[in-house]
Amino acid sequence: MKAYELLYFVAPTLEEEARANVQSRIEGVITAGEGTVDNVESWGKRKLAYEINGLAEGDYILVDFHAGPDHIAELDRILRINDNVERHMIVRRTDRD
């Protein structure tokens, strides 16, 4: 298992229930690939450097997890097709292996 970090943001106007559904879907994809979620940290609303899809702010969430490299493509696919996730970035953390 390799250590990864996922940073994504959703619209700040998104309801809490929809935000929880996004988070549970992400955790489900990670654990389905026999990975583990180490930490989930909500950064709250942050101003964007430029407008994305008409949004000037985003509600950021950081997820630290361990997973196999072959399951990262599936997680990326799920994040791309989820309409609530505006942007995301997955980074491998070599300092946490």
PDB file of C-alpha atoms in Angstrom:
ATOM      1  CA  MET A   1       0.000   0.000   0.000  1.00  0.00           C
ATOM      2  CA  LYS A   2       1.190   3.463  -0.914  1.00  0.00           C
ATOM      3  CA  ALA A   3       0.300   6.716   0.848  1.00  0.00           C
ATOM      4  CA  TYR A   4      -1.773   9.251  -1.086  1.00  0.00           C
ATOM      5  CA  GLU A   5      -3.385  12.602  -0.480  1.00  0.00           C
ATOM      6  CA  LEU A   6      -6.611  13.709  -2.154  1.00  0.00           C
ATOM      7  CA  LEU A   7      -7.661  17.352  -2.188  1.00  0.00           C
ATOM      8  CA  TYR A   8     -11.001  18.258  -3.714  1.00  0.00           C
ATOM      9  CA  PHE A   9     -13.546  21.001  -3.445  1.00  0.00           C
ATOM     10  CA  VAL A  10     -17.287  21.257  -3.826  1.00  0.00           C
ATOM     11  CA  ALA A  11     -19.538  24.263  -4.257  1.00  0.00           C
ATOM     12  CA  PRO A  12     -19.965  26.152  -0.960  1.00  0.00           C
ATOM     13  CA  THR A  13     -23.732  26.197  -1.540  1.00  0.00           C
ATOM     14  CA  LEU A  14     -23.911  22.394  -1.608  1.00  0.00           C
ATOM     15  CA  GLU A  15     -26.153  20.933   1.093  1.00  0.00           C
ATOM     16  CA  GLU A  16     -24.580  19.018   3.972  1.00  0.00           C
ATOM     17  CA  GLU A  17     -26.318  15.791   2.957  1.00  0.00           C
ATOM     18  CA  ALA A  18     -24.905  15.934  -0.582  1.00  0.00           C
ATOM     19  CA  ARG A  19     -21.450  16.739   0.807  1.00  0.00           C
ATOM     20  CA  ALA A  20     -21.673  13.711   3.127  1.00  0.00           C
ATOM     21  CA  ASN A  21     -22.722  11.523   0.182  1.00  0.00           C
ATOM     22  CA  VAL A  22     -19.666  12.624  -1.794  1.00  0.00           C
ATOM     23  CA  GLN A  23     -17.392  11.859   1.166  1.00  0.00           C
ATOM     24  CA  SER A  24     -18.936   8.438   1.785  1.00  0.00           C
ATOM     25  CA  ARG A  25     -18.650   7.558  -1.926  1.00  0.00           C
ATOM     26  CA  ILE A  26     -14.950   8.443  -1.913  1.00  0.00           C
ATOM     27  CA  GLU A  27     -14.321   6.427   1.248  1.00  0.00           C
ATOM     28  CA  GLY A  28     -16.264   3.527  -0.272  1.00  0.00           C
ATOM     29  CA  VAL A  29     -14.096   3.478  -3.385  1.00  0.00           C
ATOM     30  CA  ILE A  30     -10.916   3.564  -1.279  1.00  0.00           C
ATOM     31  CA  THR A  31     -12.017   0.761   1.050  1.00  0.00           C
ATOM     32  CA  ALA A  32     -13.396  -1.350  -1.835  1.00  0.00           C
ATOM     33  CA  GLY A  33      -9.860  -1.458  -3.197  1.00  0.00           C
ATOM     34  CA  GLU A  34      -8.647  -2.725   0.205  1.00  0.00           C
ATOM     35  CA  GLY A  35      -7.289   0.719   1.071  1.00  0.00           C
ATOM     36  CA  THR A  36      -7.606   2.614   4.329  1.00  0.00           C
ATOM     37  CA  VAL A  37      -8.646   6.197   5.016  1.00  0.00           C
ATOM     38  CA  ASP A  38      -6.192   7.674   7.529  1.00  0.00           C
ATOM     39  CA  ASN A  39      -7.533  11.195   7.990  1.00  0.00           C
ATOM     40  CA  VAL A  40     -10.253  13.471   6.608  1.00  0.00           C
ATOM     41  CA  GLU A  41      -9.800  17.183   7.190  1.00  0.00           C
ATOM     42  CA  SER A  42     -12.262  19.883   6.182  1.00  0.00           C
ATOM     43  CA  TRP A  43     -10.504  23.121   5.266  1.00  0.00           C
ATOM     44  CA  GLY A  44     -13.754  25.031   4.891  1.00  0.00           C
ATOM     45  CA  LYS A  45     -14.500  27.769   2.387  1.00  0.00           C
ATOM     46  CA  ARG A  46     -11.556  29.257   0.504  1.00  0.00           C
ATOM     47  CA  LYS A  47     -11.457  31.882  -2.186  1.00  0.00           C
ATOM     48  CA  LEU A  48     -10.417  30.543  -5.584  1.00  0.00           C
ATOM     49  CA  ALA A  49      -7.643  32.187  -7.600  1.00  0.00           C
ATOM     50  CA  TYR A  50     -10.028  32.417 -10.545  1.00  0.00           C
ATOM     51  CA  GLU A  51     -13.638  31.486 -11.214  1.00  0.00           C
ATOM     52  CA  ILE A  52     -14.316  27.828 -11.945  1.00  0.00           C
ATOM     53  CA  ASN A  53     -17.760  26.942 -13.287  1.00  0.00           C
ATOM     54  CA  GLY A  54     -19.054  30.305 -12.061  1.00  0.00           C
ATOM     55  CA  LEU A  55     -17.770  29.774  -8.507  1.00  0.00           C
ATOM     56  CA  ALA A  56     -15.531  32.272  -6.712  1.00  0.00           C
ATOM     57  CA  GLU A  57     -15.230  30.097  -3.560  1.00  0.00           C
ATOM     58  CA  GLY A  58     -14.907  26.404  -2.853  1.00  0.00           C
ATOM     59  CA  ASP A  59     -15.383  24.185   0.188  1.00  0.00           C
ATOM     60  CA  TYR A  60     -12.145  22.155   0.417  1.00  0.00           C
ATOM     61  CA  ILE A  61     -11.686  18.652   1.867  1.00  0.00           C
ATOM     62  CA  LEU A  62      -8.338  16.883   2.323  1.00  0.00           C
ATOM     63  CA  VAL A  63      -8.228  13.064   2.550  1.00  0.00           C
ATOM     64  CA  ASP A  64      -5.084  11.131   3.563  1.00  0.00           C
ATOM     65  CA  PHE A  65      -5.271   7.455   2.648  1.00  0.00           C
ATOM     66  CA  HIS A  66      -3.329   4.316   1.776  1.00  0.00           C
ATOM     67  CA  ALA A  67      -4.257   2.324  -1.321  1.00  0.00           C
ATOM     68  CA  GLY A  68      -2.825   0.197  -4.062  1.00  0.00           C
ATOM     69  CA  PRO A  69      -1.588   2.102  -7.125  1.00  0.00           C
ATOM     70  CA  ASP A  70      -3.993   0.214  -9.391  1.00  0.00           C
ATOM     71  CA  HIS A  71      -7.051   1.575  -7.511  1.00  0.00           C
ATOM     72  CA  ILE A  72      -6.092   5.229  -7.977  1.00  0.00           C
ATOM     73  CA  ALA A  73      -7.370   5.197 -11.563  1.00  0.00           C
ATOM     74  CA  GLU A  74     -10.807   4.039 -10.355  1.00  0.00           C
ATOM     75  CA  LEU A  75     -10.909   6.753  -7.690  1.00  0.00           C
ATOM     76  CA  ASP A  76      -9.950   9.358 -10.297  1.00  0.00           C
ATOM     77  CA  ARG A  77     -12.708   8.098 -12.600  1.00  0.00           C
ATOM     78  CA  ILE A  78     -15.332   8.325  -9.855  1.00  0.00           C
ATOM     79  CA  LEU A  79     -14.252  11.865  -8.962  1.00  0.00           C
ATOM     80  CA  ARG A  80     -14.389  12.963 -12.618  1.00  0.00           C
ATOM     81  CA  ILE A  81     -17.976  11.779 -13.141  1.00  0.00           C
ATOM     82  CA  ASN A  82     -19.289  13.135  -9.829  1.00  0.00           C
ATOM     83  CA  ASP A  83     -21.091  16.407 -10.590  1.00  0.00           C
ATOM     84  CA  ASN A  84     -20.671  17.709  -7.026  1.00  0.00           C
ATOM     85  CA  VAL A  85     -16.853  17.586  -7.140  1.00  0.00           C
ATOM     86  CA  GLU A  86     -15.680  20.687  -8.993  1.00  0.00           C
ATOM     87  CA  ARG A  87     -11.935  19.891  -9.046  1.00  0.00           C
ATOM     88  CA  HIS A  88      -9.698  17.283  -7.442  1.00  0.00           C
ATOM     89  CA  MET A  89      -6.045  16.329  -7.186  1.00  0.00           C
ATOM     90  CA  ILE A  90      -4.477  13.043  -6.034  1.00  0.00           C
ATOM     91  CA  VAL A  91      -0.822  13.130  -4.978  1.00  0.00           C
ATOM     92  CA  ARG A  92       1.429  10.259  -3.881  1.00  0.00           C
ATOM     93  CA  ARG A  93       3.106  10.951  -0.499  1.00  0.00           C
ATOM     94  CA  THR A  94       6.478   9.232  -0.348  1.00  0.00           C
ATOM     95  CA  ASP A  95       7.157  10.694   3.090  1.00  0.00           C
ATOM     96  CA  ARG A  96       4.226   8.739   4.632  1.00  0.00           C
ATOM     97  CA  ASP A  97       4.855   5.234   3.284  1.00  0.00           C
TER      98      ASP A  97
END
